[in-house]
Coordinates of C-alpha atoms and ligand atoms in Angstrom, one line a residue:
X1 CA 0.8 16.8 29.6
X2 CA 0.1 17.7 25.7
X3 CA 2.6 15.9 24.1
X4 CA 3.5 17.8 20.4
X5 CA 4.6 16.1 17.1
X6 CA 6.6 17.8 14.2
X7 CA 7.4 16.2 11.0
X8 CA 8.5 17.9 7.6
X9 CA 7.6 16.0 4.4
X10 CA 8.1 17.1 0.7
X11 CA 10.9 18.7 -0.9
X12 CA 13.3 20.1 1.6
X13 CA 13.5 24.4 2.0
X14 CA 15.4 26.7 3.7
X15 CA 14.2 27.5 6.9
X16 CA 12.7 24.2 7.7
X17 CA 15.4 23.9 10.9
X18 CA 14.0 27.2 11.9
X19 CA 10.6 26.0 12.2
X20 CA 11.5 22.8 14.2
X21 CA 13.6 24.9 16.7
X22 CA 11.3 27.4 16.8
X23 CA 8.0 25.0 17.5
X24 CA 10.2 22.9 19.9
X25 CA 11.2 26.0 21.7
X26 CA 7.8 27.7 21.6
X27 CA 6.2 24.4 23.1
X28 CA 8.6 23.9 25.5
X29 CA 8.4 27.4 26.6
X30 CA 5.1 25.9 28.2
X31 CA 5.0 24.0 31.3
X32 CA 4.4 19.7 30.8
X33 CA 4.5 20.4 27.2
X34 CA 6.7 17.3 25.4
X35 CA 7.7 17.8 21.6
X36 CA 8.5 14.4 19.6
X37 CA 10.3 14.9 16.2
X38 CA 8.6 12.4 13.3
X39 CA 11.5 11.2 10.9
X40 CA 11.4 11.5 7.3
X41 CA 8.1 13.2 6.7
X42 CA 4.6 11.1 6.5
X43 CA 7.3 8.1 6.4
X44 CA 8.0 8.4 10.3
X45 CA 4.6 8.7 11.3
X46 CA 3.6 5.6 9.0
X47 CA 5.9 3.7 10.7
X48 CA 6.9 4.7 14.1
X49 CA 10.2 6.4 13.4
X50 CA 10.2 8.9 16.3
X51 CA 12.8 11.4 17.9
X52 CA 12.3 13.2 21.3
X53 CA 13.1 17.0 20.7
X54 CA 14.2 18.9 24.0
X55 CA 15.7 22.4 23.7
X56 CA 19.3 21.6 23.3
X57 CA 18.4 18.9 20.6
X58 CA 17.6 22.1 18.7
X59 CA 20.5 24.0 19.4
X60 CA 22.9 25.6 16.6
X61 CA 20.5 24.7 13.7
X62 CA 18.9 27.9 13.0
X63 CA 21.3 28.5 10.2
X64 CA 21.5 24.8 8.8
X65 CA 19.8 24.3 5.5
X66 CA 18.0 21.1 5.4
X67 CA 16.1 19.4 7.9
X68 CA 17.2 17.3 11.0
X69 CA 14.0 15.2 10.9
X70 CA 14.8 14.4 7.1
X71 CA 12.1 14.6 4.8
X72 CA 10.2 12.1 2.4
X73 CA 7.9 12.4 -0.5
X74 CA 6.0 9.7 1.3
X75 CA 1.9 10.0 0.8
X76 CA -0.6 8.4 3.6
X77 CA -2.9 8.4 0.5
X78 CA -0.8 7.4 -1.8
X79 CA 1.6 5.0 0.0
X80 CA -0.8 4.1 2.8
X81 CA -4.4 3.8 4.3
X82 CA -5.1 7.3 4.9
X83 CA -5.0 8.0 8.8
X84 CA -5.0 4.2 9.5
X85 CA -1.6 4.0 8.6
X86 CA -0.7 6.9 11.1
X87 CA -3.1 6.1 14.1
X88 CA -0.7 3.5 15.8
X89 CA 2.8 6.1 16.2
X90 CA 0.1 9.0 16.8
X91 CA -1.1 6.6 19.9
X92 CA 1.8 4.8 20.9
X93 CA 3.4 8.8 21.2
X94 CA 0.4 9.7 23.1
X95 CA 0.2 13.0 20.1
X96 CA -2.2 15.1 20.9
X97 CA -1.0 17.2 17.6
X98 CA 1.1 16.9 15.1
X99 CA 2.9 19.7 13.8
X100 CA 3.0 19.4 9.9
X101 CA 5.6 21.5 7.4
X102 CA 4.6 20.8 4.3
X103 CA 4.0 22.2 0.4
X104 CA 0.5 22.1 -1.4
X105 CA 0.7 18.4 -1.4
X106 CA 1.1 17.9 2.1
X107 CA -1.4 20.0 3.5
X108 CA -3.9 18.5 1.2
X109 CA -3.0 15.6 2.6
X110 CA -2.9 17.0 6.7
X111 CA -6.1 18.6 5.9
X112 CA -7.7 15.5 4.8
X113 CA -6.2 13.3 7.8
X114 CA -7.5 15.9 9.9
X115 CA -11.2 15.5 8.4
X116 CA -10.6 12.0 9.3
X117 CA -9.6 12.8 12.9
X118 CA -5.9 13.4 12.7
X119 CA -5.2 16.8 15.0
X120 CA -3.0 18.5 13.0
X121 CA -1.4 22.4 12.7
X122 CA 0.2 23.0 9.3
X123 CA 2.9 25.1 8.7
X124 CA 3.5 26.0 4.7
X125 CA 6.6 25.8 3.3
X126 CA 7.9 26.0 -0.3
X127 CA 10.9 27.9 -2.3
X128 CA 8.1 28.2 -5.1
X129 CA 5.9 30.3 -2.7
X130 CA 3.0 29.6 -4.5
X131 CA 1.0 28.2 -1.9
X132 CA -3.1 30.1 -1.0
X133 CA -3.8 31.7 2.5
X134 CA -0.6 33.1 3.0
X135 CA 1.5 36.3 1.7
X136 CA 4.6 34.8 1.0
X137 CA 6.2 31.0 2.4
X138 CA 9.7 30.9 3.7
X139 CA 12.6 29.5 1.3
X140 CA 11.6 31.8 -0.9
X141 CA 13.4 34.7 -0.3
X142 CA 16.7 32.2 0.0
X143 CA 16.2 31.2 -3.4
X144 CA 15.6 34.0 -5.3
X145 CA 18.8 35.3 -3.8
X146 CA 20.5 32.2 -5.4
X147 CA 19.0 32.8 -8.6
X148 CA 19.5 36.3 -8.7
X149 CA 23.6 35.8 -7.6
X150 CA 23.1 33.4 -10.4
X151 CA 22.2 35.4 -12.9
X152 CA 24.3 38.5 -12.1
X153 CA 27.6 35.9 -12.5
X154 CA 25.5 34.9 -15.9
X155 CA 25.1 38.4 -17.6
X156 CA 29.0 39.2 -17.3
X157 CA 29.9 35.8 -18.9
X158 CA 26.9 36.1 -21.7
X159 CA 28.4 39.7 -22.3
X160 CA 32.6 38.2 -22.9
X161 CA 30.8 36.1 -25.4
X162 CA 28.0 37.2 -27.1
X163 CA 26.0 34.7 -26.1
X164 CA 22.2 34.1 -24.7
X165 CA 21.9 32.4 -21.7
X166 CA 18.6 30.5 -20.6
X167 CA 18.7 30.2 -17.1
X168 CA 16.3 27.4 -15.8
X169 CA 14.9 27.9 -12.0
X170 CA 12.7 26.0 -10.3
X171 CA 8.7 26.5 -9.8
X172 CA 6.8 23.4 -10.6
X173 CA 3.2 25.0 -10.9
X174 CA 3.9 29.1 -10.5
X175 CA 6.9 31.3 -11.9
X176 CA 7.2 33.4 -8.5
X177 CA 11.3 32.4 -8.5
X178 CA 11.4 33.3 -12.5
X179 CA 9.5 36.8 -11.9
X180 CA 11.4 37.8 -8.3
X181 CA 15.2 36.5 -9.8
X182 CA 14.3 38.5 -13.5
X183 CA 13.3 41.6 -11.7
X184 CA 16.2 41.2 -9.6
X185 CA 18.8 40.1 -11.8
X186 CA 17.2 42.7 -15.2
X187 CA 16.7 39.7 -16.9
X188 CA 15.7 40.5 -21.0
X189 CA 12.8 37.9 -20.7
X190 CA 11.3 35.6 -18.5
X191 CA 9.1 32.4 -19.0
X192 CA 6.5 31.0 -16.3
X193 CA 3.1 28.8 -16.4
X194 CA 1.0 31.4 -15.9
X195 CA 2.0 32.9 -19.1
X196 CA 2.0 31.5 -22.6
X197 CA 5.0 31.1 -24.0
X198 CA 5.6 32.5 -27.6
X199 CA 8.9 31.9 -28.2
X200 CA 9.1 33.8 -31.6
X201 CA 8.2 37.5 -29.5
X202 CA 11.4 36.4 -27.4
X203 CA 13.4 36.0 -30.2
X204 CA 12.5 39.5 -31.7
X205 CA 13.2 41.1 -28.0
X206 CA 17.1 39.1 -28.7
X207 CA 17.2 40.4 -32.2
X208 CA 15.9 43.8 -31.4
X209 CA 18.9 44.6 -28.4
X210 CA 21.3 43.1 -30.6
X211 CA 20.1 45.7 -33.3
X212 CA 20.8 48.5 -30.4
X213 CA 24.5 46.6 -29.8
X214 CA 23.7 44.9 -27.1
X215 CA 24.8 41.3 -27.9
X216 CA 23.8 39.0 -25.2
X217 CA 21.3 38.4 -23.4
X218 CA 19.5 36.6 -20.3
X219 CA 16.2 34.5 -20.6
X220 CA 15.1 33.1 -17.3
X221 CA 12.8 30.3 -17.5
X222 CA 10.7 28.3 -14.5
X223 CA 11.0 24.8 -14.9
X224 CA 7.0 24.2 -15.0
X225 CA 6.3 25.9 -18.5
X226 CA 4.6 23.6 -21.1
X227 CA 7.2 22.4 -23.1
X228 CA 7.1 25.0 -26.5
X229 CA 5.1 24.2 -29.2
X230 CA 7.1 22.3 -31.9
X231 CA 9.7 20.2 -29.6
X232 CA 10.3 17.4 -28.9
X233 CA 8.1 15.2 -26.4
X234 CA 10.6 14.7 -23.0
X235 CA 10.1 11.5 -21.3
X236 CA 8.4 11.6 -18.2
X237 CA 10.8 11.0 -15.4
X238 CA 9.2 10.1 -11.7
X239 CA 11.4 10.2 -8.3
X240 CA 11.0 7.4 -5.9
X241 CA 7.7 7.8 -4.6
X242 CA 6.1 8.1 -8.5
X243 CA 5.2 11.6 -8.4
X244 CA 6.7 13.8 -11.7
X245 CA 10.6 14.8 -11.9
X246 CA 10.9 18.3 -13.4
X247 CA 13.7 19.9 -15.1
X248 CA 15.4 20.8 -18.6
X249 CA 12.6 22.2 -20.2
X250 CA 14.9 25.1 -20.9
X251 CA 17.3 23.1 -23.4
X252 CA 14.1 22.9 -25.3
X253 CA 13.8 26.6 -25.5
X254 CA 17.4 27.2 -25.7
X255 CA 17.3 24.9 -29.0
X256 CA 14.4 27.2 -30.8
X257 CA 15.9 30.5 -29.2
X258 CA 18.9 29.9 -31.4
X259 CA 17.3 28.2 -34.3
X260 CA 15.2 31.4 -34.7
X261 CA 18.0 34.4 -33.6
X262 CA 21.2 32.6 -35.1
X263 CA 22.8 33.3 -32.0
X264 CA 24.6 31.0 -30.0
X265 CA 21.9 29.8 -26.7
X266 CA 23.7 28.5 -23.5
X267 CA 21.7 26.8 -20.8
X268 CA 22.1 26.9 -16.8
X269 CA 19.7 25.0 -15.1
X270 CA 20.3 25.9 -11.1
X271 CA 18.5 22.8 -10.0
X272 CA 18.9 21.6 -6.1
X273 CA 21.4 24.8 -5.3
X274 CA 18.6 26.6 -4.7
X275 CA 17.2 24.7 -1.9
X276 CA 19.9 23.9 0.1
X277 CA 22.4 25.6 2.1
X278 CA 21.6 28.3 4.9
X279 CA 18.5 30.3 5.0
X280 CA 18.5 33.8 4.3
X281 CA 17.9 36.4 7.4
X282 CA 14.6 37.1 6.3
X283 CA 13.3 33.5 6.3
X284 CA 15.2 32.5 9.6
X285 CA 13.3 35.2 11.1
X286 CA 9.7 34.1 8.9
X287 CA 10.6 30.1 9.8
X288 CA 10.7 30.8 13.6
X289 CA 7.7 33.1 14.1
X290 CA 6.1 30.3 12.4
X291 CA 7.1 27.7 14.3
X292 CA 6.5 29.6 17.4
X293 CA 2.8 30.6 16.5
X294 CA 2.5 26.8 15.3
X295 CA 3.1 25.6 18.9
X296 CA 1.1 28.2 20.3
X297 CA -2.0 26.8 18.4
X298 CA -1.3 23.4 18.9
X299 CA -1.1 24.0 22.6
X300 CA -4.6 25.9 22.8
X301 CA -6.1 23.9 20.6
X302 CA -6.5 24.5 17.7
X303 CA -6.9 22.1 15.0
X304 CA -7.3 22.3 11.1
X305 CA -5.5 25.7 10.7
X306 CA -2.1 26.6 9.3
X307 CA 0.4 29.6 10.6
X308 CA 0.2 32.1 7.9
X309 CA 1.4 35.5 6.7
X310 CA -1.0 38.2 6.3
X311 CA 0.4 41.4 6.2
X312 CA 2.9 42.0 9.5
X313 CA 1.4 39.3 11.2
X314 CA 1.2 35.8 11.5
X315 CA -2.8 34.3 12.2
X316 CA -3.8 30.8 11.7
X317 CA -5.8 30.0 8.7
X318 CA -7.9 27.4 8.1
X319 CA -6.2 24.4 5.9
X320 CA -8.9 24.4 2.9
X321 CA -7.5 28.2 2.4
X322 CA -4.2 26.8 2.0
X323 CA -5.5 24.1 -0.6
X324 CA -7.7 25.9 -2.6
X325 CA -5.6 26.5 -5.4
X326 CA -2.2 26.8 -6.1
X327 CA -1.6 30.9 -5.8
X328 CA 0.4 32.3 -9.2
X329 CA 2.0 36.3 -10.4
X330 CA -0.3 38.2 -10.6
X331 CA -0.8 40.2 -14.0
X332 CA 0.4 43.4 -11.9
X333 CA 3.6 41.6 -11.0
X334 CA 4.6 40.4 -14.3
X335 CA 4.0 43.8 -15.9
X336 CA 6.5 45.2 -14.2
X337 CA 8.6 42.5 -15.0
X338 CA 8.3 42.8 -18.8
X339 CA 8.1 46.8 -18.6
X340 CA 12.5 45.5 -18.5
X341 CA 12.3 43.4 -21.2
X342 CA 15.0 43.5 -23.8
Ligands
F6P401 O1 8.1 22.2 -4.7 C1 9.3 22.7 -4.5 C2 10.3 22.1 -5.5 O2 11.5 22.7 -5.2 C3 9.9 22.4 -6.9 O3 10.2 23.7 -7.4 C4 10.6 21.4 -7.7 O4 9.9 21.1 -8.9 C5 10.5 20.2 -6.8 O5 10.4 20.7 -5.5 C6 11.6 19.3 -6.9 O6 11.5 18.3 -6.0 P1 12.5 17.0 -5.9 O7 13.7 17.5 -5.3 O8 11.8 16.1 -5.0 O9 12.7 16.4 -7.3

């Protein structure tokens, strides 16, 4: 009887409840198929901390933000032995594959535990969407709605005041949240990694629609930009498993925005909000054909691959696609983007 594992590990995402229901349902829609849930991410499977999952243990969460097996930043590579420090849960469970839902950090880390004999099927997952091998990752789409409902309530307020608002979303490597929630929300500029910054062009777009009467404006800035030229060195912050805390890097802009217009430069950094809370239609519906195609390989066999989007379908992809390189806008994308500025 193949016996199926499912953990999620890294930051949490919309959709990851999807995913679970939909590889628990998928599995168990095989005969002598058993799914067992891995708490907490790489964490559980470290140290044993194991759920059964049957179909009513995955019932009513399809609209739950979050995940029911919890999530870690936990690292087998970082924290651990590599797959030593998995091997005893991964017999003990009898796993003949472990389902794993993950950002760029955890495949890289499933798709080296699988060159060391781990049998694992990845499933990507990040509201940055920036991850290779597939069109588009779920949580996405639930987060630039937030941001884009976001900036909409920003605009009016900016516009009762006269004021420029930097709006700070997240994106640690790529600006895919930035680009989709400016398009969306006709924001007057927008910052993200894979563009330099130059802060004083910005300024000239503020000045310029100011000039033409219109005296506010919206700046939307991803949270992984280099910190501009000139300010102040931020101390680096680390969560609980060492790895980098982002976030305010748009207080630093704010500060030279309004140094360099004269006009007074609020700040909104949406933080956490856009992660939580229930998935959108479109990645309920993304998160379970995942999770479903997920099961499917692990039950024929396959090993080494993630489910991915390409085009209307979903086709497993071999892991080393997925950590490649970490996929950013393309020029096309942000052209259109800044064809709306100011
Ligand atoms: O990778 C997804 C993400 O939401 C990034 O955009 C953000 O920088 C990071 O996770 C925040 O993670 P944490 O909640 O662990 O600080």
């Amino acid at each position: 009887m193949p016996v199926i594992g499912v953990l999620t590990a890294g930051g949490d995402c919309p959709g990851l409840n999807a995913v679970i229901r939909g590889v628990t349902a998928g599995a168990l829609g095989e005969a002598d198929t058993e799914v067992v849930g891995i708490r907490n991410g790489w964490e559980g499977l470290m140290e044993g901390d194991t759920v059964p999952l049957d179909r009513d243990a995955v019932r009513g969460i399809l609209f739950r933000g979050g995940t029911i097996l919890g999530t870690s930043r936990m690292d087998p590579y970082v924290h651990g032995d590599g797959y030593k420090s998995c091997e005893r849960t991964i017999k003990q469970n009898g796993l003949d594959c472990v389902i794993v839902i993950g950002g760029d950090g955890t495949l890289r880390s499933a798709l080296r535990l699988w060159e060391e004999g781990l049998p694992v099927v990845g499933v990507p997952k990040t509201i940055d969407n920036d991850i290779a091998g597939t069109d588009v990752t779920f949580g996405f789409d639930t987060a630039v709605q937030v941001a884009t409902n976001a900036i909409d309530r920003l605009a009016s307020t900016a516009e009762s005041h006269n004021r420029v608002i930097v709006v700070e979303v997240m994106g640690r490597s790529k600006g895919w949240i930035a680009t989709y929630a400016g398009i969306a929300g006709g924001a007057d500029a927008i910052l993200i990694p894979e563009v330099e910054c130059d802060l004083e062009s910005v300024a000239e777009i503020i000045r310029a629609r100011h000039r033409r009467g219109r005296r506010y404006s919206i700046v939307v800035v991803a949270e992984g930009i280099a910190p501009p030229a000139g300010s102040a060195l931020q101390p680096s912050r680390k969560d609980a498993f060492g790895f980098d805390r982002l976030g305010g890097v748009s207080y630093q802009v704010a500060a030279i925005l309004e140094e360099l217009t004269g006009f007074e430069t609020r700040v909104t950094v949406l933080g956490h909000v856009q992660r939580g809370g229930t998935p959108s239609a479109f990645d309920r519906v993304l998160a379970t054909r995942l999770g479903v195609a997920a099961a499917g390989y692990a039950i024929e066999g396959r090993r080494g691959v993630m489910a991915a989007v390409r085009g209307e379908d979903i086709v497993p992809v071999p892991l080393q696609e997925a950590c490649a390189e970490i996929r950013g806008v393309s020029e096309q994308l942000y052209a259109t983007a800044a064809a709306f500025f100011g």
